[in-house]
Amino acid sequence: MKQENSVNNQKLAVMEQDIKIARSMSLVTYKIAVMSGKGGVGKSTVTVNLAESFVKKGYKTGILDADLHGPNVPKMLGIHKTELMVDENGMVPVETANGIKVMSTEFLLPHENSPIIWRGPKKTGAIRQFLSDVNWENLDVLLIDNPPGTGDEPLTILQSIPSLDGMVIVTTPQSVSLEDVEKCINMAKKLNIRIFGVIENMSGFICPHCNEEIFIFGRGGGEEISKKFDIPFLGFLPLDINTYQASEEGLSIIDKDPGSEISKRILDMVTKVEENLKNKRG
Ligand SMILES: Nc1ncnc2c1ncn2[C@@H]1O[C@H](COP(=O)(O)OP(=O)(O)OP(=O)(O)O)[C@@H](O)[C@H]1O
Ligand SMILES: [Mg+2]
């Protein structure tokens, strides 16, 4: 009897949190998850640059850093160790100079290099709390940067946000990465999540002297996968030293060099996603 009561209480707590998540997320107009099959393909870089592009287009934008073990978003946006603030409306996201609201486990750690040693249920709990107890206010766009693959964090994101608009998938041209992308696509299909498109990152190198584009790792894998699964292709992003350096300095390339070729391509990608979002909502 006692055990039954405790199970019922747990179920009730989950239902109550589901309601809180639904309420909090209903205040955010568009919710977009950024995912990849493999690690290190540029998800976080793409996420911060998509966010800066949305800001440039006049959207109130936030980023939920759902990479609990490797939270990179604060560093990429130049946010240094900061105390997490909590007020009567919940946890307060940290705001960048450009107005991007960020929440990350980085803000919960005693030191920047402290490891997170959580297992499955604890990770799920943390992600759900970021959705239910953070005061995202009335954002236009919330981007969610996920760790690679189809583990606890992305699964929780995809299952817990009732009105998730869709996902953007980042890949590199190598086939090993593309095979992993298929897993993401299959996960989205299973959960009935729409895919805004695939971005092929580090897909070539533009010679700074002659502007010729050289495809060091080959090209077109992301485009191929788009055709195979009948999902939009958002475009190619070159391997770009300035993008790497900007991110090391805590800046996005959109912010640092908005006129660069890579920035123009990222802005084009955001326009494609934007059209897609608007079509959906009419
Ligand atoms: N187009 C690019 N040109 C140059 N460097 C890039 C580009 N995209 C990403 N990088 C660099 O590659 C590294 C990995 O990128 P990033 O951290 O965004 O990948 P990730 O997919 O988020 O990785 P993880 O799976 O570990 O979360 C970073 O140092 C980043 O600055
Ligand atoms: Mg990352």
Tab-separated table of N, CA, C and O in Angstrom, residues 159-221:
chain	number	residue	atom	x	y	z
A	159	GLN	N	10.679	14.561	-26.217
A	159	GLN	CA	9.442	14.028	-25.637
A	159	GLN	C	8.739	15.005	-24.695
A	159	GLN	O	7.530	14.908	-24.507
A	160	SER	N	9.505	15.925	-24.090
A	160	SER	CA	8.898	16.756	-23.039
A	160	SER	C	8.297	18.054	-23.538
A	160	SER	O	7.461	18.642	-22.863
A	161	ILE	N	8.775	18.548	-24.698
A	161	ILE	CA	8.221	19.829	-25.177
A	161	ILE	C	7.052	19.520	-26.093
A	161	ILE	O	7.226	19.058	-27.217
A	162	PRO	N	5.829	19.745	-25.613
A	162	PRO	CA	4.669	19.327	-26.389
A	162	PRO	C	4.574	20.052	-27.729
A	162	PRO	O	4.104	19.484	-28.708
A	163	SER	N	5.038	21.300	-27.744
A	163	SER	CA	4.848	22.069	-28.970
A	163	SER	C	6.173	22.345	-29.679
A	163	SER	O	6.328	23.390	-30.293
A	164	LEU	N	7.105	21.382	-29.582
A	164	LEU	CA	8.390	21.561	-30.274
A	164	LEU	C	8.124	21.728	-31.769
A	164	LEU	O	7.406	20.928	-32.370
A	165	ASP	N	8.698	22.778	-32.366
A	165	ASP	CA	8.412	23.022	-33.786
A	165	ASP	C	9.189	22.085	-34.698
A	165	ASP	O	8.714	21.749	-35.778
A	166	GLY	N	10.371	21.713	-34.265
A	166	GLY	CA	11.122	20.793	-35.105
A	166	GLY	C	12.597	20.808	-34.766
A	166	GLY	O	13.002	21.397	-33.771
A	167	MET	N	13.380	20.120	-35.610
A	167	MET	CA	14.826	20.063	-35.341
A	167	MET	C	15.635	20.408	-36.587
A	167	MET	O	15.164	20.278	-37.716
A	168	VAL	N	16.843	20.875	-36.299
A	168	VAL	CA	17.827	21.108	-37.352
A	168	VAL	C	18.938	20.103	-37.097
A	168	VAL	O	19.363	19.919	-35.957
A	169	ILE	N	19.377	19.431	-38.151
A	169	ILE	CA	20.426	18.422	-37.977
A	169	ILE	C	21.735	18.933	-38.589
A	169	ILE	O	21.745	19.450	-39.705
A	170	VAL	N	22.803	18.800	-37.807
A	170	VAL	CA	24.122	19.231	-38.291
A	170	VAL	C	24.954	17.985	-38.560
A	170	VAL	O	24.954	17.043	-37.764
A	171	THR	N	25.645	18.003	-39.688
A	171	THR	CA	26.537	16.886	-39.989
A	171	THR	C	27.794	17.408	-40.675
A	171	THR	O	27.860	18.574	-41.051
A	172	THR	N	28.786	16.542	-40.778
A	172	THR	CA	29.959	16.858	-41.602
A	172	THR	C	29.892	15.927	-42.818
A	172	THR	O	29.090	14.997	-42.825
A	173	PRO	N	30.706	16.156	-43.823
A	173	PRO	CA	30.525	15.361	-45.048
A	173	PRO	C	30.930	13.887	-44.938
A	173	PRO	O	30.540	13.096	-45.772
A	174	GLN	N	31.712	13.522	-43.937
A	174	GLN	CA	32.189	12.134	-43.881
A	174	GLN	C	31.049	11.142	-43.698
A	174	GLN	O	30.124	11.388	-42.937
A	175	SER	N	31.163	9.984	-44.334
A	175	SER	CA	30.054	9.022	-44.322
A	175	SER	C	29.800	8.472	-42.924
A	175	SER	O	28.675	8.190	-42.544
A	176	VAL	N	30.863	8.356	-42.111
A	176	VAL	CA	30.669	7.784	-40.769
A	176	VAL	C	29.714	8.673	-39.972
A	176	VAL	O	28.872	8.196	-39.210
A	177	SER	N	29.835	9.976	-40.214
A	177	SER	CA	28.946	10.904	-39.529
A	177	SER	C	27.527	10.788	-40.105
A	177	SER	O	26.551	10.852	-39.395
A	178	LEU	N	27.450	10.588	-41.414
A	178	LEU	CA	26.138	10.525	-42.051
A	178	LEU	C	25.335	9.310	-41.595
A	178	LEU	O	24.120	9.369	-41.442
A	179	GLU	N	26.041	8.197	-41.372
A	179	GLU	CA	25.321	7.010	-40.880
A	179	GLU	C	24.659	7.312	-39.543
A	179	GLU	O	23.541	6.883	-39.277
A	180	ASP	N	25.367	8.064	-38.700
A	180	ASP	CA	24.798	8.418	-37.400
A	180	ASP	C	23.625	9.380	-37.550
A	180	ASP	O	22.708	9.373	-36.734
A	181	VAL	N	23.681	10.214	-38.579
A	181	VAL	CA	22.583	11.154	-38.818
A	181	VAL	C	21.277	10.399	-39.046
A	181	VAL	O	20.210	10.824	-38.614
A	182	GLU	N	21.386	9.277	-39.726
A	182	GLU	CA	20.174	8.485	-40.010
A	182	GLU	C	19.458	8.114	-38.722
A	182	GLU	O	18.232	8.061	-38.681
A	183	LYS	N	20.251	7.873	-37.666
A	183	LYS	CA	19.635	7.518	-36.370
A	183	LYS	C	18.798	8.683	-35.853
A	183	LYS	O	17.705	8.498	-35.323
A	184	CYS	N	19.344	9.908	-35.983
A	184	CYS	CA	18.593	11.112	-35.560
A	184	CYS	C	17.300	11.232	-36.353
A	184	CYS	O	16.246	11.539	-35.790
A	185	ILE	N	17.419	10.995	-37.655
A	185	ILE	CA	16.243	11.140	-38.516
A	185	ILE	C	15.190	10.105	-38.121
A	185	ILE	O	14.000	10.419	-38.003
A	186	ASN	N	15.645	8.891	-37.878
A	186	ASN	CA	14.692	7.848	-37.494
A	186	ASN	C	14.041	8.154	-36.151
A	186	ASN	O	12.858	7.899	-35.945
A	187	MET	N	14.821	8.737	-35.240
A	187	MET	CA	14.275	9.118	-33.932
A	187	MET	C	13.183	10.174	-34.126
A	187	MET	O	12.094	10.094	-33.538
A	188	ALA	N	13.479	11.167	-34.981
A	188	ALA	CA	12.501	12.229	-35.232
A	188	ALA	C	11.223	11.639	-35.834
A	188	ALA	O	10.106	11.992	-35.434
A	189	LYS	N	11.418	10.711	-36.774
A	189	LYS	CA	10.245	10.118	-37.428
A	189	LYS	C	9.400	9.349	-36.420
A	189	LYS	O	8.179	9.462	-36.399
A	190	LYS	N	10.077	8.565	-35.571
A	190	LYS	CA	9.370	7.768	-34.558
A	190	LYS	C	8.543	8.667	-33.639
A	190	LYS	O	7.445	8.325	-33.218
A	191	LEU	N	9.129	9.827	-33.275
A	191	LEU	CA	8.459	10.719	-32.319
A	191	LEU	C	7.610	11.776	-33.027
A	191	LEU	O	7.078	12.674	-32.385
A	192	ASN	N	7.536	11.640	-34.354
A	192	ASN	CA	6.699	12.567	-35.119
A	192	ASN	C	7.157	14.024	-35.023
A	192	ASN	O	6.336	14.927	-34.893
A	193	ILE	N	8.469	14.213	-35.000
A	193	ILE	CA	9.037	15.562	-34.922
A	193	ILE	C	9.463	15.972	-36.326
A	193	ILE	O	10.123	15.197	-37.029
A	194	ARG	N	9.131	17.168	-36.694
A	194	ARG	CA	9.492	17.561	-38.048
A	194	ARG	C	10.955	18.039	-38.106
A	194	ARG	O	11.492	18.558	-37.133
A	195	ILE	N	11.566	17.826	-39.264
A	195	ILE	CA	12.975	18.204	-39.434
A	195	ILE	C	13.020	19.394	-40.388
A	195	ILE	O	12.584	19.299	-41.525
A	196	PHE	N	13.534	20.517	-39.886
A	196	PHE	CA	13.622	21.716	-40.729
A	196	PHE	C	14.674	21.545	-41.814
A	196	PHE	O	14.600	22.182	-42.840
A	197	GLY	N	15.670	20.715	-41.528
A	197	GLY	CA	16.660	20.491	-42.561
A	197	GLY	C	18.007	20.078	-42.010
A	197	GLY	O	18.209	20.035	-40.787
A	198	VAL	N	18.882	19.767	-42.953
A	198	VAL	CA	20.222	19.314	-42.619
A	198	VAL	C	21.223	20.399	-43.015
A	198	VAL	O	21.121	20.989	-44.090
A	199	ILE	N	22.184	20.653	-42.114
A	199	ILE	CA	23.280	21.582	-42.423
A	199	ILE	C	24.556	20.759	-42.557
A	199	ILE	O	24.879	19.966	-41.668
A	200	GLU	N	25.250	20.911	-43.674
A	200	GLU	CA	26.534	20.222	-43.829
A	200	GLU	C	27.640	21.196	-43.434
A	200	GLU	O	27.915	22.155	-44.140
A	201	ASN	N	28.224	20.943	-42.257
A	201	ASN	CA	29.245	21.855	-41.716
A	201	ASN	C	30.650	21.337	-42.024
A	201	ASN	O	30.844	20.159	-42.248
A	202	MET	N	31.612	22.223	-42.023
A	202	MET	CA	33.022	21.919	-42.314
A	202	MET	C	33.116	21.192	-43.661
A	202	MET	O	33.851	20.228	-43.813
A	203	SER	N	32.347	21.690	-44.581
A	203	SER	CA	32.142	20.971	-45.822
A	203	SER	C	33.113	21.379	-46.913
A	203	SER	O	33.055	20.893	-48.014
A	204	GLY	N	33.986	22.280	-46.661
A	204	GLY	CA	34.967	22.701	-47.655
A	204	GLY	C	35.752	23.825	-47.036
A	204	GLY	O	35.481	24.221	-45.889
A	205	PHE	N	36.722	24.300	-47.759
A	205	PHE	CA	37.566	25.371	-47.229
A	205	PHE	C	37.685	26.444	-48.305
A	205	PHE	O	38.001	26.141	-49.462
A	206	ILE	N	37.362	27.683	-47.947
A	206	ILE	CA	37.468	28.751	-48.942
A	206	ILE	C	38.859	29.384	-48.828
A	206	ILE	O	39.209	29.914	-47.765
A	207	CYS	N	39.628	29.276	-49.898
A	207	CYS	CA	41.000	29.800	-49.875
A	207	CYS	C	40.944	31.320	-49.656
A	207	CYS	O	40.287	32.040	-50.421
A	208	PRO	N	41.617	31.811	-48.595
A	208	PRO	CA	41.534	33.250	-48.316
A	208	PRO	C	42.217	34.091	-49.395
A	208	PRO	O	41.990	35.297	-49.485
A	209	HIS	N	43.078	33.462	-50.223
A	209	HIS	CA	43.809	34.215	-51.248
A	209	HIS	C	43.029	34.300	-52.560
A	209	HIS	O	42.883	35.364	-53.141
A	210	CYS	N	42.482	33.132	-52.998
A	210	CYS	CA	41.845	33.161	-54.321
A	210	CYS	C	40.338	32.903	-54.245
A	210	CYS	O	39.658	32.880	-55.268
A	211	ASN	N	39.814	32.673	-53.022
A	211	ASN	CA	38.380	32.432	-52.809
A	211	ASN	C	37.859	31.139	-53.415
A	211	ASN	O	36.653	30.925	-53.481
A	212	GLU	N	38.793	30.284	-53.863
A	212	GLU	CA	38.329	28.994	-54.408
A	212	GLU	C	37.880	28.103	-53.245
A	212	GLU	O	38.504	28.099	-52.180
A	213	GLU	N	36.806	27.341	-53.450
A	213	GLU	CA	36.319	26.455	-52.389
A	213	GLU	C	36.887	25.054	-52.620
A	213	GLU	O	36.664	24.448	-53.670
A	214	ILE	N	37.622	24.563	-51.643
A	214	ILE	CA	38.280	23.256	-51.794
A	214	ILE	C	37.602	22.274	-50.842
A	214	ILE	O	37.456	22.561	-49.655
A	215	PHE	N	37.195	21.120	-51.369
A	215	PHE	CA	36.425	20.180	-50.546
A	215	PHE	C	37.327	19.083	-49.990
A	215	PHE	O	37.444	17.992	-50.551
A	216	ILE	N	37.951	19.422	-48.859
A	216	ILE	CA	38.963	18.548	-48.251
A	216	ILE	C	38.378	17.183	-47.892
A	216	ILE	O	38.999	16.156	-48.094
A	217	PHE	N	37.177	17.188	-47.305
A	217	PHE	CA	36.591	15.918	-46.856
A	217	PHE	C	35.519	15.423	-47.827
A	217	PHE	O	34.667	14.617	-47.465
A	218	GLY	N	35.489	15.949	-49.020
A	218	GLY	CA	34.406	15.583	-49.944
A	218	GLY	C	33.245	16.530	-49.735
A	218	GLY	O	33.300	17.440	-48.903
A	219	ARG	N	32.204	16.333	-50.513
A	219	ARG	CA	31.065	17.240	-50.397
A	219	ARG	C	29.766	16.520	-50.751
A	219	ARG	O	29.777	15.551	-51.499
A	220	GLY	N	28.696	16.999	-50.187
A	220	GLY	CA	27.389	16.555	-50.666
A	220	GLY	C	26.741	15.463	-49.836
A	220	GLY	O	25.615	15.066	-50.103
A	221	GLY	N	27.451	14.951	-48.813
A	221	GLY	CA	26.858	13.884	-48.000
A	221	GLY	C	25.560	14.322	-47.340
A	221	GLY	O	24.574	13.589	-47.312
